[in-house]
Structures are given as C-alpha cells and as structure tokens.
Tab-separated table of C-alpha atoms in Angstrom:
chain	number	residue	atom	x	y	z
A	1	MET	CA	177.736	16.931	-156.885
A	2	LYS	CA	174.785	17.965	-159.055
A	3	LEU	CA	174.426	17.398	-162.776
A	4	TRP	CA	173.134	20.965	-163.075
A	5	ASP	CA	175.919	22.498	-160.957
A	6	LYS	CA	176.763	26.000	-162.231
A	7	GLY	CA	179.341	26.907	-159.576
A	8	PHE	CA	177.169	28.137	-156.708
A	9	SER	CA	175.715	26.470	-153.636
A	10	ILE	CA	171.982	26.051	-153.224
A	11	ASP	CA	170.245	26.988	-149.982
A	12	GLN	CA	170.392	23.911	-147.697
A	13	GLN	CA	166.729	24.103	-146.726
A	14	ILE	CA	165.722	24.274	-150.401
A	15	GLU	CA	168.028	21.367	-151.238
A	16	LYS	CA	166.602	19.200	-148.452
A	17	PHE	CA	163.056	19.827	-149.656
A	18	THR	CA	163.741	19.317	-153.376
A	19	VAL	CA	165.910	16.208	-153.015
A	20	GLY	CA	163.676	14.577	-150.406
A	21	ASN	CA	164.418	10.858	-150.105
A	22	ASP	CA	165.404	10.444	-153.746
A	23	ARG	CA	168.717	8.850	-152.800
A	24	GLU	CA	167.001	5.949	-151.046
A	25	ILE	CA	164.402	5.511	-153.786
A	26	ASP	CA	167.026	5.660	-156.525
A	27	MET	CA	168.710	2.521	-155.205
A	28	HIS	CA	165.833	0.621	-156.841
A	29	ILE	CA	166.672	2.039	-160.276
A	30	ALA	CA	170.473	2.260	-159.968
A	31	LYS	CA	171.214	-0.901	-161.935
A	32	TYR	CA	168.937	0.241	-164.740
A	33	ASP	CA	170.710	3.590	-164.947
A	34	VAL	CA	173.971	1.664	-165.342
A	35	GLN	CA	172.401	-0.450	-168.126
A	36	ALA	CA	171.092	2.635	-169.918
A	37	SER	CA	174.443	4.431	-169.522
A	38	LEU	CA	176.199	1.503	-171.166
A	39	ALA	CA	173.781	1.525	-174.115
A	40	HIS	CA	174.199	5.294	-174.393
A	41	ALA	CA	178.006	4.995	-174.386
A	42	ILE	CA	177.894	2.337	-177.140
A	43	MET	CA	175.718	4.684	-179.178
A	44	LEU	CA	178.051	7.677	-178.600
A	45	GLU	CA	180.982	5.633	-179.900
A	46	SER	CA	178.985	4.541	-182.951
A	47	ILE	CA	178.427	8.179	-184.019
A	48	GLY	CA	181.989	9.289	-183.258
A	49	ILE	CA	181.381	11.344	-180.107
A	50	ILE	CA	183.717	9.118	-178.079
A	51	SER	CA	186.536	6.864	-179.232
A	52	ALA	CA	186.715	3.073	-179.139
A	53	ASP	CA	189.243	3.282	-176.285
A	54	GLU	CA	186.983	5.615	-174.333
A	55	LEU	CA	184.081	3.203	-174.822
A	56	LYS	CA	186.271	0.375	-173.581
A	57	ASP	CA	187.062	2.382	-170.432
A	58	LEU	CA	183.401	3.275	-169.882
A	59	LYS	CA	182.372	-0.359	-170.292
A	60	LYS	CA	184.892	-1.360	-167.641
A	61	GLY	CA	183.807	1.417	-165.265
A	62	LEU	CA	180.128	0.630	-165.668
A	63	ALA	CA	180.781	-3.106	-165.198
A	64	GLU	CA	182.506	-2.311	-161.885
A	65	LEU	CA	179.511	-0.225	-160.790
A	66	ALA	CA	177.156	-3.055	-161.784
A	67	SER	CA	179.266	-5.412	-159.670
A	68	ASP	CA	179.125	-3.005	-156.705
A	69	LEU	CA	175.341	-2.914	-157.023
A	70	GLU	CA	175.181	-6.708	-157.194
A	71	ASN	CA	177.373	-7.029	-154.095
A	72	GLY	CA	175.487	-4.369	-152.136
A	73	THR	CA	178.532	-2.101	-151.774
A	74	PHE	CA	177.139	0.741	-153.906
A	75	ILE	CA	175.818	3.658	-151.847
A	76	ILE	CA	174.610	7.159	-152.667
A	77	GLU	CA	176.111	9.552	-150.122
A	78	GLU	CA	174.332	12.720	-148.987
A	79	SER	CA	176.730	14.802	-151.050
A	80	PHE	CA	174.955	13.509	-154.178
A	81	GLU	CA	171.545	14.612	-155.336
A	82	ASP	CA	170.580	11.309	-156.940
A	83	VAL	CA	171.879	8.097	-158.477
A	84	HIS	CA	172.598	9.761	-161.813
A	85	SER	CA	175.037	12.280	-160.346
A	86	LYS	CA	176.632	9.531	-158.240
A	87	ILE	CA	177.276	7.281	-161.257
A	88	GLU	CA	178.743	10.091	-163.345
A	89	TRP	CA	180.996	11.123	-160.451
A	90	GLU	CA	182.225	7.554	-159.962
A	91	LEU	CA	183.015	7.224	-163.668
A	92	THR	CA	184.881	10.535	-163.637
A	93	LYS	CA	186.823	9.560	-160.507
A	94	LYS	CA	187.883	6.238	-162.039
A	95	LEU	CA	188.322	7.229	-165.684
A	96	GLY	CA	189.018	10.955	-165.709
A	97	GLU	CA	187.715	13.138	-168.546
A	98	VAL	CA	185.881	10.324	-170.336
A	99	GLY	CA	183.569	10.040	-167.329
A	100	LYS	CA	182.402	13.586	-168.024
A	101	LYS	CA	181.429	12.640	-171.570
A	102	ILE	CA	178.784	10.088	-170.577
A	103	HIS	CA	176.140	12.801	-170.227
A	104	THR	CA	176.607	14.005	-173.815
A	105	ALA	CA	173.324	14.067	-175.789
A	106	ARG	CA	171.111	13.192	-172.853
A	107	SER	CA	169.401	14.936	-169.950
A	108	ARG	CA	168.643	13.820	-166.437
A	109	ASN	CA	165.032	13.754	-167.640
A	110	ASP	CA	165.511	10.954	-170.162
A	111	GLN	CA	167.992	9.265	-167.803
A	112	VAL	CA	165.266	8.958	-165.182
A	113	LEU	CA	162.669	7.993	-167.775
A	114	VAL	CA	164.659	5.154	-169.291
A	115	ALA	CA	165.799	3.808	-165.914
A	116	LEU	CA	162.202	3.799	-164.678
A	117	GLN	CA	160.900	2.193	-167.876
A	118	LEU	CA	163.478	-0.594	-167.502
A	119	TYR	CA	162.551	-1.034	-163.818
A	120	TYR	CA	158.840	-1.109	-164.657
A	121	LYS	CA	159.337	-3.548	-167.529
A	122	GLU	CA	161.346	-6.023	-165.454
A	123	ASN	CA	159.131	-5.781	-162.384
A	124	LEU	CA	155.924	-6.224	-164.364
A	125	ALA	CA	157.460	-9.458	-165.652
A	126	ILE	CA	158.324	-10.500	-162.073
A	127	VAL	CA	154.784	-9.725	-160.887
A	128	ASN	CA	153.432	-11.706	-163.831
A	129	ASP	CA	155.522	-14.735	-162.854
A	130	LYS	CA	154.320	-14.514	-159.259
A	131	VAL	CA	150.687	-14.227	-160.373
A	132	LYS	CA	151.205	-17.422	-162.359
A	133	GLY	CA	152.434	-19.105	-159.172
A	134	LEU	CA	149.286	-18.085	-157.306
A	135	PHE	CA	147.123	-19.092	-160.274
A	136	ASP	CA	148.657	-22.581	-160.383
A	137	THR	CA	148.240	-22.945	-156.612
A	138	LEU	CA	144.549	-22.029	-156.750
A	139	LEU	CA	143.881	-24.401	-159.646
A	140	ASN	CA	145.639	-27.225	-157.806
A	141	LEU	CA	143.542	-26.533	-154.709
A	142	ALA	CA	140.417	-26.510	-156.875
A	143	GLU	CA	141.320	-29.940	-158.253
A	144	THR	CA	142.128	-31.311	-154.796
A	145	HIS	CA	138.888	-30.059	-153.232
A	146	LYS	CA	136.520	-30.239	-156.198
A	147	GLU	CA	134.223	-32.697	-154.393
A	148	SER	CA	133.998	-30.596	-151.201
A	149	LEU	CA	130.716	-28.720	-151.100
A	150	LEU	CA	130.542	-25.184	-149.753
A	151	PRO	CA	127.470	-23.033	-149.062
A	152	GLY	CA	127.143	-20.186	-151.555
A	153	TYR	CA	125.986	-16.793	-150.272
A	154	THR	CA	124.307	-13.723	-151.713
A	155	HIS	CA	123.747	-10.658	-149.518
A	156	LEU	CA	125.623	-12.730	-146.891
A	157	GLN	CA	122.536	-14.947	-146.743
A	158	VAL	CA	122.635	-18.691	-147.477
A	159	ALA	CA	121.812	-18.950	-151.185
A	160	MET	CA	122.808	-21.965	-153.309
A	161	PRO	CA	125.286	-24.836	-153.188
A	162	SER	CA	128.852	-24.063	-154.209
A	163	SER	CA	132.117	-25.938	-153.696
A	164	PHE	CA	135.692	-25.288	-152.717
A	165	GLY	CA	136.649	-26.258	-156.254
A	166	LEU	CA	134.358	-23.543	-157.579
A	167	TRP	CA	135.684	-20.989	-155.065
A	168	PHE	CA	139.387	-21.585	-155.657
A	169	SER	CA	139.068	-21.738	-159.440
A	170	ALA	CA	136.892	-18.599	-159.493
A	171	TYR	CA	139.762	-16.519	-158.163
A	172	ALA	CA	142.206	-18.341	-160.423
A	173	GLU	CA	140.179	-17.316	-163.478
A	174	LEU	CA	139.838	-13.745	-162.222
A	175	LEU	CA	143.644	-13.542	-162.130
A	176	ILE	CA	143.637	-14.159	-165.890
A	177	ASP	CA	141.778	-10.865	-166.368
A	178	ASP	CA	144.414	-9.128	-164.250
A	179	VAL	CA	147.177	-10.644	-166.377
A	180	TYR	CA	145.516	-9.320	-169.546
A	181	VAL	CA	145.811	-5.819	-168.077
A	182	LEU	CA	149.357	-6.360	-166.789
A	183	ASN	CA	150.380	-7.499	-170.271
A	184	ALA	CA	148.790	-4.421	-171.821
A	185	VAL	CA	150.697	-2.171	-169.423
A	186	SER	CA	153.903	-4.070	-170.210
A	187	ARG	CA	153.465	-2.936	-173.803
A	188	VAL	CA	153.003	0.652	-172.630
A	189	VAL	CA	156.321	0.702	-170.772
A	190	ASP	CA	158.224	-1.344	-173.383
A	191	GLN	CA	159.109	1.797	-175.360
A	192	ASN	CA	162.532	3.434	-175.290
A	193	PRO	CA	162.455	7.136	-174.270
A	194	LEU	CA	166.251	7.563	-174.318
A	195	GLY	CA	167.281	10.327	-176.695
A	196	SER	CA	164.395	12.602	-175.822
A	197	ALA	CA	166.837	14.495	-173.552
A	198	ALA	CA	164.995	17.291	-171.747
A	199	GLY	CA	161.913	16.556	-173.810
A	200	TYR	CA	162.838	18.172	-177.103
A	201	GLY	CA	165.559	15.914	-178.482
A	202	SER	CA	169.144	16.769	-179.319
A	203	SER	CA	171.147	18.422	-182.106
A	204	PHE	CA	173.607	15.505	-181.933
A	205	PRO	CA	173.066	12.841	-184.638
A	206	ILE	CA	172.178	10.189	-182.033
A	207	ASP	CA	171.097	6.688	-183.054
A	208	ARG	CA	167.974	5.883	-181.059
A	209	ASP	CA	167.424	2.615	-182.921
A	210	LEU	CA	170.747	1.392	-181.536
A	211	THR	CA	169.913	2.150	-177.889
A	212	THR	CA	166.450	0.615	-178.360
A	213	LYS	CA	168.072	-2.595	-179.551
A	214	GLU	CA	170.793	-2.556	-176.871
A	215	LEU	CA	168.215	-2.132	-174.078
A	216	GLU	CA	165.883	-4.734	-175.618
A	217	PHE	CA	162.875	-2.461	-175.830
A	218	ALA	CA	160.176	-3.652	-178.218
A	219	THR	CA	160.034	-0.201	-179.803
A	220	MET	CA	160.840	3.414	-179.000
A	221	LYS	CA	158.752	6.429	-178.142
A	222	TYR	CA	159.512	8.124	-181.466
A	223	ASN	CA	158.252	11.603	-180.711
A	224	VAL	CA	160.549	13.163	-178.119
A	225	VAL	CA	157.752	15.267	-176.630
A	226	ALA	CA	155.572	12.152	-176.370
A	227	ALA	CA	158.461	10.435	-174.560
A	228	GLN	CA	158.521	13.206	-171.974
A	229	LEU	CA	154.729	13.197	-171.699
A	230	SER	CA	154.830	9.460	-170.935
A	231	ARG	CA	156.131	10.368	-167.471
A	232	GLY	CA	153.023	10.006	-165.355
A	233	LYS	CA	151.072	8.142	-168.030
A	234	SER	CA	153.152	5.014	-167.420
A	235	GLU	CA	152.663	5.341	-163.672
A	236	ARG	CA	148.904	5.820	-164.000
A	237	SER	CA	148.666	2.725	-166.200
A	238	ILE	CA	150.781	0.655	-163.812
A	239	ALA	CA	148.831	1.836	-160.764
A	240	SER	CA	145.571	0.862	-162.456
A	241	ALA	CA	146.891	-2.613	-163.354
A	242	LEU	CA	148.369	-3.293	-159.915
A	243	GLY	CA	145.186	-1.967	-158.317
A	244	GLY	CA	143.038	-4.356	-160.369
A	245	LEU	CA	145.212	-7.287	-159.356
A	246	CYS	CA	145.053	-6.194	-155.722
A	247	ASN	CA	141.275	-5.931	-155.908
A	248	THR	CA	141.127	-9.634	-156.805
A	249	ILE	CA	143.546	-10.635	-154.055
A	250	SER	CA	141.881	-8.390	-151.466
A	251	ARG	CA	138.472	-9.957	-152.081
A	252	PHE	CA	139.974	-13.420	-151.814
A	253	ALA	CA	141.699	-12.428	-148.549
A	254	MET	CA	138.365	-11.162	-147.198
A	255	ASP	CA	136.768	-14.522	-148.004
A	256	VAL	CA	139.576	-16.293	-146.180
A	257	CYS	CA	139.094	-14.131	-143.081
A	258	LEU	CA	135.336	-14.693	-143.188
A	259	TYR	CA	135.559	-18.440	-143.769
A	260	MET	CA	138.039	-18.820	-140.885
A	261	SER	CA	135.660	-17.288	-138.375
A	262	GLN	CA	133.836	-19.640	-136.007
A	263	ASN	CA	130.462	-18.560	-137.410
A	264	PHE	CA	131.427	-19.921	-140.830
A	265	ASN	CA	134.142	-22.437	-139.879
A	266	PHE	CA	134.831	-23.525	-143.453
A	267	ILE	CA	138.647	-23.432	-143.378
A	268	SER	CA	141.593	-23.228	-141.017
A	269	PHE	CA	145.386	-22.980	-141.124
A	270	PRO	CA	148.231	-24.559	-139.167
A	271	ASP	CA	148.843	-22.801	-135.862
A	272	GLU	CA	152.198	-21.470	-137.025
A	273	LEU	CA	150.522	-19.450	-139.782
A	274	THR	CA	148.202	-17.620	-137.380
A	275	THR	CA	148.693	-15.181	-134.517
A	276	GLY	CA	147.166	-14.985	-131.058
A	277	SER	CA	145.806	-12.478	-128.611
A	278	SER	CA	147.661	-10.972	-125.673
A	279	ILE	CA	144.668	-11.680	-123.378
A	280	MET	CA	142.519	-14.307	-125.164
A	281	PRO	CA	144.392	-17.616	-125.328
A	282	HIS	CA	141.903	-19.272	-127.678
A	283	LYS	CA	142.462	-16.867	-130.583
A	284	LYS	CA	143.834	-17.936	-133.998
A	285	ASN	CA	143.826	-14.720	-135.989
A	286	PRO	CA	144.197	-14.509	-139.786
A	287	ASP	CA	146.592	-11.558	-139.520
A	288	VAL	CA	148.398	-12.488	-142.740
A	289	PHE	CA	145.234	-12.230	-144.803
A	290	GLU	CA	144.076	-9.122	-142.966
A	291	LEU	CA	147.365	-7.436	-143.842
A	292	ILE	CA	147.105	-8.693	-147.419
A	293	ARG	CA	143.644	-7.124	-147.556
A	294	GLY	CA	144.861	-3.835	-146.082
A	295	LYS	CA	147.966	-3.589	-148.268
A	296	CYS	CA	145.922	-4.421	-151.361
A	297	ASN	CA	143.368	-1.739	-150.534
A	298	LYS	CA	146.173	0.777	-150.060
A	299	ILE	CA	147.577	-0.048	-153.503
A	300	GLN	CA	144.131	0.347	-155.063
A	301	ALA	CA	144.235	3.992	-153.935
A	302	LEU	CA	147.514	4.580	-155.787
A	303	HIS	CA	145.911	5.290	-159.164
A	304	THR	CA	144.063	8.275	-157.719
A	305	GLU	CA	147.338	9.608	-156.320
A	306	MET	CA	149.082	9.245	-159.693
A	307	VAL	CA	146.208	11.034	-161.435
A	308	MET	CA	146.151	13.902	-158.940
A	309	ILE	CA	149.918	14.506	-159.162
A	310	THR	CA	149.954	14.642	-162.962
A	311	ASN	CA	146.473	15.792	-163.960
A	312	ASN	CA	146.428	18.822	-166.297
A	313	LEU	CA	150.184	19.433	-166.197
A	314	PRO	CA	151.213	21.266	-169.384
A	315	THR	CA	153.691	19.879	-171.926
A	316	GLY	CA	157.268	19.564	-170.671
A	317	TYR	CA	159.025	18.388	-167.547
A	318	HIS	CA	157.862	19.450	-164.084
A	319	ARG	CA	159.430	18.574	-160.733
A	320	ASP	CA	156.056	17.164	-159.659
A	321	PHE	CA	157.079	14.012	-161.553
A	322	GLN	CA	159.689	13.285	-158.881
A	323	LEU	CA	156.814	12.474	-156.512
A	324	LEU	CA	155.665	9.578	-158.706
A	325	LYS	CA	158.665	7.355	-158.044
A	326	GLU	CA	158.397	6.610	-154.340
A	327	ASN	CA	154.929	5.121	-154.108
A	328	ILE	CA	154.885	3.362	-157.485
A	329	ILE	CA	158.153	1.598	-156.586
A	330	ALA	CA	156.839	0.824	-153.098
A	331	ALA	CA	153.695	-0.624	-154.702
A	332	PHE	CA	155.754	-2.969	-156.874
A	333	GLU	CA	157.737	-4.170	-153.859
A	334	ASP	CA	154.542	-4.654	-151.820
A	335	VAL	CA	152.719	-6.514	-154.608
A	336	LYS	CA	155.625	-8.942	-154.973
A	337	ASP	CA	155.567	-9.589	-151.208
A	338	ILE	CA	151.763	-9.946	-151.202
A	339	LEU	CA	151.839	-12.537	-153.994
A	340	ASP	CA	154.614	-14.493	-152.291
A	341	ILE	CA	152.937	-14.642	-148.876
A	342	CYS	CA	149.460	-15.271	-150.313
A	343	THR	CA	150.719	-18.222	-152.382
A	344	TYR	CA	152.783	-19.569	-149.479
A	345	SER	CA	149.905	-19.335	-146.994
A	346	ILE	CA	147.004	-20.573	-149.099
A	347	GLN	CA	148.989	-23.674	-150.072
A	348	GLN	CA	148.624	-24.729	-146.440
A	349	VAL	CA	144.880	-24.109	-146.102
A	350	ILE	CA	142.908	-26.756	-144.227
A	351	VAL	CA	139.530	-27.355	-145.881
A	352	LYS	CA	136.918	-28.573	-143.413
A	353	ASP	CA	134.047	-30.964	-143.987
A	354	ILE	CA	130.775	-29.032	-143.938
A	355	ASP	CA	127.569	-30.739	-142.869
A	356	LEU	CA	125.003	-29.433	-145.343
A	357	ASN	CA	122.282	-31.170	-143.317
A	358	ASP	CA	122.834	-28.489	-140.669
A	359	GLU	CA	119.584	-26.577	-140.087
A	360	LYS	CA	121.049	-23.261	-141.238
A	361	TYR	CA	121.639	-24.744	-144.680
A	362	GLN	CA	118.152	-26.269	-145.038
A	363	TYR	CA	117.163	-23.879	-147.840
A	364	LEU	CA	120.450	-24.136	-149.768
A	365	PHE	CA	118.848	-26.456	-152.346
A	366	THR	CA	115.518	-24.683	-152.988
A	367	VAL	CA	116.524	-23.688	-156.531
A	368	ASP	CA	117.475	-27.289	-157.299
A	369	SER	CA	114.082	-28.402	-155.992
A	370	ILE	CA	112.335	-25.871	-158.253
A	371	ASN	CA	114.360	-27.087	-161.227
A	372	ASN	CA	113.379	-30.701	-160.476
A	373	LEU	CA	109.707	-29.741	-160.719
A	374	VAL	CA	110.319	-27.867	-163.971
A	375	VAL	CA	112.063	-30.919	-165.466
A	376	ASP	CA	108.969	-32.936	-164.496
A	377	GLY	CA	106.793	-30.557	-166.564
A	378	MET	CA	105.730	-27.787	-164.172
A	379	SER	CA	106.198	-24.137	-165.251
A	380	PHE	CA	108.973	-22.285	-163.495
A	381	ARG	CA	106.615	-19.737	-161.893
A	382	GLU	CA	104.313	-22.458	-160.527
A	383	ALA	CA	107.283	-24.462	-159.241
A	384	TYR	CA	108.712	-21.344	-157.586
A	385	GLN	CA	105.414	-20.699	-155.794
A	386	LYS	CA	105.105	-24.328	-154.709
A	387	ILE	CA	108.582	-24.504	-153.147
A	388	GLY	CA	108.109	-21.003	-151.713
A	389	GLY	CA	104.940	-22.194	-150.044
A	390	GLN	CA	106.761	-25.164	-148.525
A	391	VAL	CA	109.444	-22.831	-147.157
A	392	GLN	CA	106.810	-20.585	-145.579
A	393	ALA	CA	104.949	-23.568	-144.118
A	394	GLY	CA	108.135	-25.183	-142.783
A	395	THR	CA	107.515	-28.364	-144.777
A	396	TYR	CA	110.334	-28.042	-147.324
A	397	LYS	CA	112.581	-31.116	-147.702
A	398	PRO	CA	115.801	-30.551	-149.709
A	399	ASP	CA	117.095	-32.819	-152.445
A	400	LEU	CA	120.865	-33.012	-151.948
A	401	GLY	CA	121.565	-35.151	-154.992
A	402	LYS	CA	121.038	-32.729	-157.880
A	403	GLN	CA	124.005	-32.578	-160.292
A	404	HIS	CA	125.080	-29.323	-161.947
A	405	SER	CA	126.501	-30.412	-165.279
A	406	HIS	CA	126.958	-27.299	-167.416
A	407	VAL	CA	130.410	-25.815	-168.105
A	408	GLY	CA	131.777	-23.906	-165.126
A	409	SER	CA	129.355	-25.320	-162.552
A	410	ILE	CA	129.974	-27.313	-159.371
A	411	HIS	CA	130.252	-30.683	-161.080
A	412	ASN	CA	131.944	-29.457	-164.281
A	413	LEU	CA	134.641	-27.001	-163.178
A	414	SER	CA	136.437	-27.030	-166.543
A	415	LEU	CA	139.783	-26.546	-164.827
A	416	ASP	CA	141.618	-27.651	-167.955
A	417	LYS	CA	139.896	-24.895	-169.945
A	418	ILE	CA	140.803	-22.291	-167.337
A	419	ALA	CA	144.425	-23.447	-167.368
A	420	GLU	CA	144.466	-23.328	-171.174
A	421	LYS	CA	143.044	-19.822	-171.121
A	422	TYR	CA	145.952	-18.400	-169.124
A	423	PRO	CA	147.944	-16.001	-171.373
A	424	LYS	CA	151.093	-17.527	-172.842
A	425	GLN	CA	154.278	-15.724	-171.865
C-alpha cells in the first residue's frame, strides 16, 4: 500500500531504490507518528470533519497500535512503503472507512516532519539527561582526586603542574557548553509543523493551535512554507550540536588512551574493562575509549553530510530529504550508547600515584620558581632569564610546594561553582 497509490504498479527496481531501507528506519519514529495521528484526529473532530464516534474509534485503534509498538509486535512488511502507510492501513483494516479519513488535511510531508520533530525533541532530552550523568561522574571524580597531582603538557612536552581534579573537572565544565547548544537546538525542534501539509497548507479550517497543545510543542512553525523548509535545517542544527558534544568526549577519550599507555602510566582500569591481544599476552587495550573516539569522530562528520544533502535546494519538498533520516537517527542512538559506556567506564578508572620527583618531570615547576623570584621583588624578565640559565646549566632545583590559589586552579577547583553553572532543566 502507498499513500499516493493511483491504481497502477510502480516498476520494482524504481520502488526498491526510492524506498531504500525506510521501513527499518521508520521503526524509530513509529510511536511518534501514532501520537501525531491521535492529535490530528482530535483536531479533525473539533472542526467537524469526523464525528465524536469516529474519533472514539480512532483513539481505540491508535491506542492498540501504540500497545503493539510498546510490546514489539508492530512490524512494517515489505508490502508497505513506510510507517505512515502501514498505520493508515491498520486503522482501515480495524475500523473500516474511518481509517481512510485520518489522512484528511495532512500530507505525508508534514506527517514525517512532525514525527521527526517529536523524535528529535524527546531524544535531545534523553541525550541531555545522559550528559548530566557524565557531568556528575566527572565532578565526583574531580572531588575524589583533587589532591592527586598530574603533569600538564603543551605540545606533548612536560609543561606545568596539573591535577586529576583539574583534568576531570575541565571536561565536566566543557560539557556545560555542549548543553547550552543542545538546549538551543531543542528550541529549534520544539515547533509544531503539523498542518503545513505538502508545504503550502490546506483549504480545510484546521486548528493548528489545538495540535500544538495536544503534542506539547512550545510553539508552532506558523508559516507553512517555513515548516517545510525546516526539513534539513533541524537536522543540520542537531548534527552540529551532537558533533560539538562528541568533540568534547572524543578529546577526553584520547586523553584516556594516552594516559593508559606505559609511557605515561597515569591511569588504569580493571582487567574486565580492557581487551587483550591474540599474540601479546601482556596487553591491556583501551578498546572502549578507542571506539568512543572513533564513533565520536564519525558523528562530527555528520554536519557536513547534512549540509551537502540539503544545500541550495529550492523551496518545497524534495525526495533528497529522505536521506537525512537514517544517519541523524543513527547518530542519536550512537550518542546515547557513547554517553552510557563512557560514564560506566570512567566511573571505574584507577588513578595512579605519580612521582613528580622523577627526572622527566624535573622542569615541571620552572614557572612556579620564576613566580617565587617575582614575588621576592625581581622583574619577570630577569627571573625568567635566571631560571632559564639554571635549566641550561643543569643546576635547576624545583620547588614542589607552591600553591595555586586563584579560582579554577589546582588548589582552588571551584567545583561548587561549576556544578552551580550547569543549566537547569
């Protein structure tokens, strides 16, 4: 069955190419199509297109479909083009003629749009919750290990003293920036496009305020052409936000891989969280964090894909938009998995004691030594040259006792301020 069926069969090779794997992808948005269909039916009854009894029947039929989806018994057979045709067919099979009325005053275009907007809205909220879980974990680790010093690096060269508290809380605070963007994108998708039909509205006296309220959108996309043009814009915005989040997580994962290596030897994990080699029995590989890094980098490329699919398309619907669904939905599912496994794994990190008297760290405190001289009255440039001369002559002796007291430094992490800064839900 096809919603656009006009009584003739389409070439099978053309059908296979145009449908693609939409049936599988549409399982992710099926429940949202049911929700939107219910809101649409309530609206149709309110303007007299269907009767109260017909609405009652449609409510019952849609509730049964929602139950099938919840129980995992709902499937989209190959005879259907997509989830929208499947749902309408099921309603018609169960309810008769009233099932055929559900499509009144809407198009498959705004059906897809509203189902996707609902999926995006809910999954952005889920991602946000999972980011909060990782944020809390990192702040807790920062508190636990705030006294554990860690060499800081620039250019991958030993630079200045840092700490595990500083490292963990750095990534926690970076997640706040990612949440700002996620929240902004949530506002972008929290607009009801239902009623835009094929992109130019309807001659029926539909009540778009009613469906906006029923579906709990914050507002609607008032202009019906703007609603249609939001297809692609929403996906580009989401891809950018998820990519920014993944950039933060990917960099953290790279640090974990680096710090686990024997040359750094700053952290470890329980054996059961690592993998081995088929020929080297000593190996404890950070495969989880390598895959996190790889998956995150893949998602960062998604924005370019969304731009290239939609760039410079003229006003109106184009079948190109179908290609947006698969990878944006896959990205959501991957990001949720990444956040879960990252939080689960890093909770079990083993922080090692680092001997900062080790010869390779002998110049870690040169800046502190310069600052000591400045505090005693020497100019910074003269102090720099004096300590630099000691380094060149091999006579430099570090002072390991210098305290860093300003806000956000090793000995004043301001974890309470970072926690307070996290956006309220």
